[in-house]
Short mmCIF file of C-alpha atoms and ligand atoms in Angstrom, two decimals:
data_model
loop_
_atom_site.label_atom_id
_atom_site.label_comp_id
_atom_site.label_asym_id
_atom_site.label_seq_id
_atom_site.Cartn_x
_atom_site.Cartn_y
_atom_site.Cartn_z
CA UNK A 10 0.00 0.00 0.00
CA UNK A 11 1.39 3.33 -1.01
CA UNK A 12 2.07 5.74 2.07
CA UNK A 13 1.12 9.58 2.70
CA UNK A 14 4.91 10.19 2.31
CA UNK A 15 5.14 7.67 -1.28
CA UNK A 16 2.55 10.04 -2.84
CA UNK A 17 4.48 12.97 -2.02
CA UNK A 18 7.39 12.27 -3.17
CA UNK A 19 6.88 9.44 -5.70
CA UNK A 20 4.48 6.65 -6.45
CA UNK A 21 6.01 2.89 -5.51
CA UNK A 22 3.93 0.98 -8.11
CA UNK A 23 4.48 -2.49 -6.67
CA UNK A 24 2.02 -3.87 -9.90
CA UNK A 25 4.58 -2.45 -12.06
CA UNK A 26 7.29 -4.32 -12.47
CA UNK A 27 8.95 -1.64 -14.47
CA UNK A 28 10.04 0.56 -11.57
CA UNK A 29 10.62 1.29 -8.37
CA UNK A 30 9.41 4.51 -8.06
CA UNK A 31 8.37 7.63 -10.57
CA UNK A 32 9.42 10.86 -9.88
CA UNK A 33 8.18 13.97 -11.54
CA UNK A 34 10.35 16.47 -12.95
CA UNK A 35 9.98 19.94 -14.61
CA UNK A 36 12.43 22.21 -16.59
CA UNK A 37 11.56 26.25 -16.18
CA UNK A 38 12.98 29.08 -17.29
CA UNK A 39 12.77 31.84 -20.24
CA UNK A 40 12.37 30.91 -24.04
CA UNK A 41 15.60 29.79 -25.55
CA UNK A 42 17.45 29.14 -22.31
CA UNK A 43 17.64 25.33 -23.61
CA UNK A 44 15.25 23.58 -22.13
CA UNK A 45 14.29 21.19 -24.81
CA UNK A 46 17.61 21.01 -25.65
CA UNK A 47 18.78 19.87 -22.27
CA UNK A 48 15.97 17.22 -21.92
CA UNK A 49 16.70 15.66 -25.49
CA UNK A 50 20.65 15.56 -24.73
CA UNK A 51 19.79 13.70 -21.58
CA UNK A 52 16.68 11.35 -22.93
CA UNK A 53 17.92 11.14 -26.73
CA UNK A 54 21.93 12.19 -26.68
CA UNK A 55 20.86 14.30 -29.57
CA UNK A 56 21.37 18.08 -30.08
CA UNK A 57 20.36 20.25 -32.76
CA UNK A 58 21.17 23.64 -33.47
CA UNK A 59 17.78 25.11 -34.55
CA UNK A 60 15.35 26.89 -32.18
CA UNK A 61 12.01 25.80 -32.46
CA UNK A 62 10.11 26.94 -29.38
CA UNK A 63 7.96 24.45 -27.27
CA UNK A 64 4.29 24.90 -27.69
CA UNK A 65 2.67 24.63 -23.80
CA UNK A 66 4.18 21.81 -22.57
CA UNK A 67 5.69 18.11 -23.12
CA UNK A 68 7.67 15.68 -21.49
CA UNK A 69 10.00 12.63 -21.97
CA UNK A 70 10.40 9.17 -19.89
CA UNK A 71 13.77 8.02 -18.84
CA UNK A 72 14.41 5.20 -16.37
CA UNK A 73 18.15 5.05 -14.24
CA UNK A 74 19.12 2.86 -11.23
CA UNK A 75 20.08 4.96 -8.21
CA UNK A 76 21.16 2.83 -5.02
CA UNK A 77 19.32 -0.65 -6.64
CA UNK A 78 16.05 0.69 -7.31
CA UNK A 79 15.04 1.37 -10.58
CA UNK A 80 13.65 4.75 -11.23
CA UNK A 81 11.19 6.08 -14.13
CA UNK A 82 11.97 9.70 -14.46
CA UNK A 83 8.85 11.89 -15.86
CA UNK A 84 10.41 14.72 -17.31
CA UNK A 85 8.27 17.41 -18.45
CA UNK A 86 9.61 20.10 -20.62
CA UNK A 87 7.97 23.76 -20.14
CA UNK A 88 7.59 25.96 -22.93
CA UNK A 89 9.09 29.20 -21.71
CA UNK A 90 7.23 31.80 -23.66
CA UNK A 91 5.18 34.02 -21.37
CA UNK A 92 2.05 33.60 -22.82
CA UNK A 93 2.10 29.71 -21.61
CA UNK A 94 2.65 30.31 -18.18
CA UNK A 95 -0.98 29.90 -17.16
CA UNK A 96 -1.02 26.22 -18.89
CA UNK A 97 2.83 25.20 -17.52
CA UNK A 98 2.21 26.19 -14.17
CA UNK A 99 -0.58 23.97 -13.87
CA UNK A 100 1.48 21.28 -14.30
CA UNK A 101 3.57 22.24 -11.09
CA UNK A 102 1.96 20.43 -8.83
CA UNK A 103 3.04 16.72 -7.52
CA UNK A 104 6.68 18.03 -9.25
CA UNK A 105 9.27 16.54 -7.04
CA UNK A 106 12.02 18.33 -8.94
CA UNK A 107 12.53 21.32 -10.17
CA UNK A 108 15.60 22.36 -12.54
CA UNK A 109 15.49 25.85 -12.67
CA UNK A 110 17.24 27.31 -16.25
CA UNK A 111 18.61 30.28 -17.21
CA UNK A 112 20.93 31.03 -20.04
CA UNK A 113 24.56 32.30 -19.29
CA UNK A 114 24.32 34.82 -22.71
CA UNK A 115 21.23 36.33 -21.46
CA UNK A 116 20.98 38.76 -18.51
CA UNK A 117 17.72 38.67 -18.82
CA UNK A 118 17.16 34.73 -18.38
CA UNK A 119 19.19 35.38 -14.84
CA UNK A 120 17.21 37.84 -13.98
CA UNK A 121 14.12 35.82 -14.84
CA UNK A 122 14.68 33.26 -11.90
CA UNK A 123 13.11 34.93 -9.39
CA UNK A 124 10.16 35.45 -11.23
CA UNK A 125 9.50 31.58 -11.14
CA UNK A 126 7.95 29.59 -8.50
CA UNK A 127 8.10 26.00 -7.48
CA UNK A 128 5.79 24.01 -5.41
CA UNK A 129 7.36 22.57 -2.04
CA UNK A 130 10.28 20.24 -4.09
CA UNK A 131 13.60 19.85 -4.79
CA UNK A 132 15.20 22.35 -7.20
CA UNK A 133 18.80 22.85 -8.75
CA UNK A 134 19.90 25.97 -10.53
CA UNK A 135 21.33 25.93 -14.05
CA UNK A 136 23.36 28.36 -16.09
CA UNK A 137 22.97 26.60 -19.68
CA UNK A 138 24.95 27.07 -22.93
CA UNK A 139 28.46 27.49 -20.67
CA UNK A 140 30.31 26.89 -24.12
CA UNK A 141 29.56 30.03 -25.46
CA UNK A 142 32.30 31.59 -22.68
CA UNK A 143 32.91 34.36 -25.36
CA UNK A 144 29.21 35.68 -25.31
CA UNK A 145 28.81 35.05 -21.73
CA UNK A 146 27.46 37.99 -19.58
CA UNK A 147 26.45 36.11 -16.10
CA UNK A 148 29.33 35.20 -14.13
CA UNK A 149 29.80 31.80 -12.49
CA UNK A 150 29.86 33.71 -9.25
CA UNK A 151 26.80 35.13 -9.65
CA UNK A 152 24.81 32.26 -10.78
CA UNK A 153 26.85 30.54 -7.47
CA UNK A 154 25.27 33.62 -5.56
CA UNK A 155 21.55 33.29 -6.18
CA UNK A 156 21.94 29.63 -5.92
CA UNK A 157 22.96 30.17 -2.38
CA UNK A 158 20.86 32.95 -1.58
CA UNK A 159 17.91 30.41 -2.75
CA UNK A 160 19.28 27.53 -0.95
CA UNK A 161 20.02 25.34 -4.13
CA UNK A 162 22.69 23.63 -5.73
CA UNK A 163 24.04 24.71 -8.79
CA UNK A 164 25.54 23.86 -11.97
CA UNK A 165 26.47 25.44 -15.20
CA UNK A 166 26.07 23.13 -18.06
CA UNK A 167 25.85 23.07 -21.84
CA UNK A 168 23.18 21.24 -23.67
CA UNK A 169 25.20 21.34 -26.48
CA UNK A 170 28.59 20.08 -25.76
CA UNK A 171 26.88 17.72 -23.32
CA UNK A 172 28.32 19.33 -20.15
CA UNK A 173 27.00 18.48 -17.20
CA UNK A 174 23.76 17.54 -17.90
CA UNK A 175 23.66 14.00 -16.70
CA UNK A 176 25.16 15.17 -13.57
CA UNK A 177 22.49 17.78 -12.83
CA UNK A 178 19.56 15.18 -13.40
CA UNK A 179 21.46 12.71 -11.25
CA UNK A 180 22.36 14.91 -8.31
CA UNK A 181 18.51 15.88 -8.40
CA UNK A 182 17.48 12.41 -7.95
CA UNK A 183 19.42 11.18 -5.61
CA UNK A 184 18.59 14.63 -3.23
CA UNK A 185 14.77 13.72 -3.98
CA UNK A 186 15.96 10.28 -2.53
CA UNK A 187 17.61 11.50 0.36
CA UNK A 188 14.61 14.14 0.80
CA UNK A 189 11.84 11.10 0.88
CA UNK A 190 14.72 8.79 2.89
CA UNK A 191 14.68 11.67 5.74
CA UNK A 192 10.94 11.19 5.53
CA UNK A 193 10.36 7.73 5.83
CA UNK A 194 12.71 7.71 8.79
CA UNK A 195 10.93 10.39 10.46
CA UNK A 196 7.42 8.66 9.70
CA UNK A 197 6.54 6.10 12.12
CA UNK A 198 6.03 2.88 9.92
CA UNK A 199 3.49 1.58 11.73
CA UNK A 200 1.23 4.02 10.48
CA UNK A 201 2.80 5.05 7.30
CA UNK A 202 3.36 1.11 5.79
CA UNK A 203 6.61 2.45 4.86
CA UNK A 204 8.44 -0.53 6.50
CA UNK A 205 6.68 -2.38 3.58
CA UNK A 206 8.28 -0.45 0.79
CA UNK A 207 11.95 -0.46 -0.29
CA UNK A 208 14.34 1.65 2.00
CA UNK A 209 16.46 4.25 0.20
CA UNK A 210 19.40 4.30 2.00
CA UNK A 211 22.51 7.23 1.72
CA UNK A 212 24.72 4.88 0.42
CA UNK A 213 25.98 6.68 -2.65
CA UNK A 214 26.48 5.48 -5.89
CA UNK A 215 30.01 5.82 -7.58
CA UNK A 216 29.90 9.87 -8.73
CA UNK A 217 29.20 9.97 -12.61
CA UNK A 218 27.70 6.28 -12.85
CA UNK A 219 26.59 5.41 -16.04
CA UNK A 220 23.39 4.14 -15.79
CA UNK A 221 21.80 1.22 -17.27
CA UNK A 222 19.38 2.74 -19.56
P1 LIG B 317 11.30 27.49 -25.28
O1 LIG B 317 10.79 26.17 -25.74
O2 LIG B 317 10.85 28.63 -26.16
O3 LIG B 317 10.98 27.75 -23.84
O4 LIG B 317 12.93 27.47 -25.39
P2 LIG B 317 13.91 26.37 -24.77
O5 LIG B 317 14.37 26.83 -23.43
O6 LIG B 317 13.32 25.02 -24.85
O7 LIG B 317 15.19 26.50 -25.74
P3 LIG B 317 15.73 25.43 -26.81
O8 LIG B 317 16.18 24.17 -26.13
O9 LIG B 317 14.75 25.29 -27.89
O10 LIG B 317 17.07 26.15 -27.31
C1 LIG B 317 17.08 27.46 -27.84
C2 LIG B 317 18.28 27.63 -28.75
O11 LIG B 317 19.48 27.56 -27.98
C3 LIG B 317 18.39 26.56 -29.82
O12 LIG B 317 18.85 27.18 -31.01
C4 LIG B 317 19.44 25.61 -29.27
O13 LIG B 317 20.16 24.95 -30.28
C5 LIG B 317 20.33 26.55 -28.50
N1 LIG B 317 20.99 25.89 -27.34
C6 LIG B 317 20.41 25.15 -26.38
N2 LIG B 317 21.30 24.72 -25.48
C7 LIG B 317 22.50 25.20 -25.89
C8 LIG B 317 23.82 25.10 -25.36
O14 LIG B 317 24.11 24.47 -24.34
N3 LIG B 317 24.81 25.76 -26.06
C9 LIG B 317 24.55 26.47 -27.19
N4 LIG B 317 25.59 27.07 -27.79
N5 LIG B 317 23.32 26.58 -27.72
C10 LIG B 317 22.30 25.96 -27.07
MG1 LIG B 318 11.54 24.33 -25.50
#
């Protein structure tokens, strides 16, 4: 039986044998930051060069193994254009992750960030595109800054030259898992079942694991 605390932070599906659990995932942030680009470098290794902007929303499956359990990602991929808000926000809610994106070209992207909210989840900050270091116009410092001053973790990455974009999607999963680990301790099993379902422990993988998928 699937506890308070499981529907919170992910669905254990013990009818499918697919997965362990399913967490939900969103990518925000102005047009053109490289959103869909980031999500199709992760899901598809594939970049391409042309912009075509998302229409209102979409998203992408993508199942890793993070300490033995086997974990469908649900990765949904905002269109960034302001006159989609309305229909991407509604898809906030039961996000367990949030990847936060701005563009390291584009002061206004940065600027952008606070602008954005998140439901109560676990969110990283991104400065994409860090290959174009001749355009850029947000320092690293910065973008360290208002991660801190948010109270997330940060990475700059490039979609393109495939720079740290596993990394971000794996460090968000496995705080998600240490997130709904610290609340399955703190839950007493007896009335939360969670003795029943799998135990994420802290042991940590091997940094930069290739997963099986
Ligand atoms: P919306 O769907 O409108 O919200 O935009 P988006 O954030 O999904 O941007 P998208 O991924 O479509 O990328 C916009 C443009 O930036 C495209 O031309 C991409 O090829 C380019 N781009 C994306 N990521 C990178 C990157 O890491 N480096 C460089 N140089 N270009 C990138
Ligand atoms: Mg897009």
């Amino acid at each position: 039986m699937a506890s308070a605390t499981d529907a919170r932070y992910g669905q254990k599906e013990s009818s499918d044998q697919n997965f362990d659990y399913m967490f939900k995932i969103l990518i925000i942030g102005n047009s053109s930051v490289g959103k869909t680009s980031f999500l199709f470098r992760y899901a598809d290794d594939s970049f391409t060069p042309a912009f075509v902007s998302t229409v209102g929303i979409d998203f992408k499956v993508k199942t890793i193994y993070r300490n033995d359990k086997r974990i469908k990602l649900q990765i949904w991929d905002t269109a960034g254009q302001e006159r989609y808000r309305t229909i991407t926000t509604a898809y906030y809610r039961g996000a367990m992750g949030f990847i936060l994106m701005y563009d390291i070209t584009n002061e206004e992207s940065f600027n952008a960030i606070k602008t954005y909210s998140w439901d109560n989840a676990q969110v990283l900050l991104v400065g994409n595109k860090c290959d174009m270091e001749d355009e850029r116009v947000v320092s690293s410092e910065r973008g360290r800054q208002l991660a801190e001053h948010l109270g997330f973790e940060f990475f700059e990455a490039s979609a393109k030259d495939n720079i740290n974009v596993k990394q971000t999607f794996e460090r968000l999963v496995d705080i998600i898992c240490e997130k709904m680990s610290e609340s399955l301790d703190a839950a007493d099993p007896a009335v939360t079942g969670a003795k029943q379902g799998p135990q994420l422990t802290d042991q940590q993988a091997p940094p930069h694991q290739d997963c099986a998928c």
